[in-house]
Amino acid sequence: MRIDCQSHVFPAEYAELLARNPRPPQAIPQGDGYIITYGEVQKFLLRQEVYDIDRKIRDMDAAEVDVSILSVNMPGPERLIPELRVAGAKTCNDFLAEVIQKHPGRFAGLACLPWQDVPEALAEIDRAVDDLGLCGIILYSHIEGDHVDAPAYEPIYQRAEAREMPIVLHPTVPTWGEYIKDYSMIPMVGLMVDHSFAMLRLILSGVLERHPDLQVVQPHAGGVLPYLWGRIKNQTEVMGRGVENITQPPSVYYQRVYLDTVSPSALAMRFAYDFAGPDRLLFGSDHPWVDIRNFIELIEEMDISQENKARIFGLNAQRLFKIG
């Protein structure tokens, strides 16, 4: 079985809410889609045809993908003004549930949350599990400027752990994007760096220690963290820096984290495999931004056993997200 763990959608109803947001990020109608603007820092063109579910199914079939785990493309509803956040999360989650229901066995979904409205976020987790049948939660690398390890969000991690809902830590445009807005450096590098900072905060703040059964996925082959892990290990274990909130080496917590294959480089994918091992690497494509077949070819070309390829392609995701 092939399960694509990173596949994006963008509901038109959610775009309409973003269009009503009085401050960036906003959706500005253009042609058959929208310009998603973060002020003068970053702009993305989202054509609705690219997010067409029938087209996604055709692309899945061409790549022999059985199931795609859908998530709403950034920005998440936590970036909306307070009056729109809950509606934004519910709109996204209802859309995912509708797609899953219309196409049995082909899709699963990651719930969006109105993170700053903690009681509403807790209720939405329960609704996602009990009523909508979603299989995880998407968390962007900052919450409207708040760090992901802010104490206010502790009840959300506790509820996610209790409901066995994995957290998928996806990048978003960083708060410091102004400094790297030239030459498209935000999508090239900035997103990967920002969600690496966020992952490190979840570890060093003690969130993962306090929630030993909380499952976390860091997409994009772990961003930059695997490549810098030797330095992180030296700074924390030898120099004793940044470890005041944890009782074990950071590696102990990071060994629980899953990575996905969304890094279009054979060298990077091999390093992710060597770093994470066959049981913590998930097949993902970042569709529709990337052709799904690109990553299938990279995995198939790896000099590893068919058993370990099967783990990456689907068995790990089946276990983690309870699919099938």
Short mmCIF file of N, CA and C in Angstrom, two decimals, residues 113-126 137 148-167 207 211 214:
data_model
loop_
_atom_site.label_atom_id
_atom_site.label_comp_id
_atom_site.label_asym_id
_atom_site.label_seq_id
_atom_site.Cartn_x
_atom_site.Cartn_y
_atom_site.Cartn_z
N LEU A 113 -6.86 23.62 13.63
CA LEU A 113 -7.37 24.08 14.93
C LEU A 113 -7.30 25.60 15.04
N PRO A 114 -8.23 26.20 15.77
CA PRO A 114 -8.10 27.61 16.14
C PRO A 114 -7.22 27.69 17.40
N TRP A 115 -5.94 27.54 17.25
CA TRP A 115 -5.03 27.26 18.37
C TRP A 115 -5.16 28.25 19.52
N GLN A 116 -5.30 29.55 19.21
CA GLN A 116 -5.33 30.54 20.28
C GLN A 116 -6.59 30.44 21.13
N ASP A 117 -7.66 29.90 20.57
CA ASP A 117 -8.91 29.72 21.31
C ASP A 117 -8.92 28.31 21.88
N VAL A 118 -8.22 28.13 22.97
CA VAL A 118 -7.93 26.78 23.46
C VAL A 118 -9.19 25.95 23.71
N PRO A 119 -10.22 26.46 24.40
CA PRO A 119 -11.43 25.63 24.57
C PRO A 119 -12.04 25.19 23.23
N GLU A 120 -12.06 26.10 22.27
CA GLU A 120 -12.60 25.75 20.95
C GLU A 120 -11.69 24.73 20.26
N ALA A 121 -10.38 24.89 20.43
CA ALA A 121 -9.44 23.94 19.83
C ALA A 121 -9.63 22.54 20.41
N LEU A 122 -9.83 22.46 21.72
CA LEU A 122 -10.06 21.16 22.35
C LEU A 122 -11.35 20.53 21.84
N ALA A 123 -12.38 21.34 21.71
CA ALA A 123 -13.65 20.82 21.19
C ALA A 123 -13.50 20.36 19.75
N GLU A 124 -12.68 21.07 18.98
CA GLU A 124 -12.50 20.70 17.58
C GLU A 124 -11.70 19.41 17.44
N ILE A 125 -10.76 19.16 18.35
CA ILE A 125 -10.07 17.87 18.34
C ILE A 125 -11.07 16.75 18.56
N ASP A 126 -11.94 16.91 19.55
CA ASP A 126 -12.93 15.87 19.83
C ASP A 126 -13.88 15.69 18.64
N ILE A 137 -3.52 16.07 13.37
CA ILE A 137 -3.66 17.52 13.53
C ILE A 137 -2.49 18.19 12.83
N VAL A 148 5.42 27.58 19.22
CA VAL A 148 4.60 26.38 19.35
C VAL A 148 4.67 25.77 20.74
N ASP A 149 5.69 26.14 21.52
CA ASP A 149 5.82 25.60 22.88
C ASP A 149 5.26 26.54 23.94
N ALA A 150 4.51 27.55 23.53
CA ALA A 150 3.92 28.48 24.51
C ALA A 150 3.06 27.70 25.51
N PRO A 151 3.16 28.03 26.80
CA PRO A 151 2.40 27.27 27.82
C PRO A 151 0.90 27.22 27.56
N ALA A 152 0.36 28.22 26.89
CA ALA A 152 -1.09 28.25 26.65
C ALA A 152 -1.56 27.04 25.86
N TYR A 153 -0.67 26.44 25.07
CA TYR A 153 -1.08 25.35 24.19
C TYR A 153 -0.90 23.97 24.82
N GLU A 154 -0.45 23.95 26.06
CA GLU A 154 -0.24 22.67 26.74
C GLU A 154 -1.51 21.81 26.77
N PRO A 155 -2.70 22.38 27.05
CA PRO A 155 -3.90 21.53 27.03
C PRO A 155 -4.18 20.89 25.67
N ILE A 156 -3.77 21.57 24.60
CA ILE A 156 -4.01 21.02 23.26
C ILE A 156 -3.12 19.80 23.04
N TYR A 157 -1.86 19.91 23.44
CA TYR A 157 -0.97 18.74 23.31
C TYR A 157 -1.47 17.59 24.18
N GLN A 158 -1.96 17.92 25.35
CA GLN A 158 -2.49 16.89 26.24
C GLN A 158 -3.69 16.19 25.61
N ARG A 159 -4.58 16.96 24.99
CA ARG A 159 -5.77 16.36 24.37
C ARG A 159 -5.37 15.55 23.13
N ALA A 160 -4.43 16.08 22.34
CA ALA A 160 -3.97 15.33 21.16
C ALA A 160 -3.36 14.00 21.57
N GLU A 161 -2.58 14.02 22.64
CA GLU A 161 -1.99 12.78 23.15
C GLU A 161 -3.07 11.82 23.61
N ALA A 162 -4.04 12.31 24.35
CA ALA A 162 -5.10 11.45 24.89
C ALA A 162 -5.96 10.86 23.79
N ARG A 163 -6.20 11.64 22.72
CA ARG A 163 -7.05 11.16 21.62
C ARG A 163 -6.25 10.44 20.54
N GLU A 164 -4.96 10.27 20.78
CA GLU A 164 -4.07 9.56 19.85
C GLU A 164 -4.10 10.19 18.46
N MET A 165 -3.98 11.51 18.44
CA MET A 165 -3.96 12.27 17.20
C MET A 165 -2.54 12.79 16.96
N PRO A 166 -1.80 12.22 16.01
CA PRO A 166 -0.46 12.72 15.72
C PRO A 166 -0.48 14.19 15.30
N ILE A 167 0.56 14.90 15.69
CA ILE A 167 0.76 16.29 15.28
C ILE A 167 1.72 16.31 14.10
N VAL A 207 8.01 19.81 25.87
CA VAL A 207 6.68 19.37 25.44
C VAL A 207 6.67 17.87 25.19
N HIS A 211 4.76 14.81 27.38
CA HIS A 211 3.73 14.05 26.66
C HIS A 211 4.39 12.88 25.93
N LEU A 214 2.72 11.43 22.82
CA LEU A 214 2.37 12.32 21.71
C LEU A 214 3.24 11.99 20.50
#
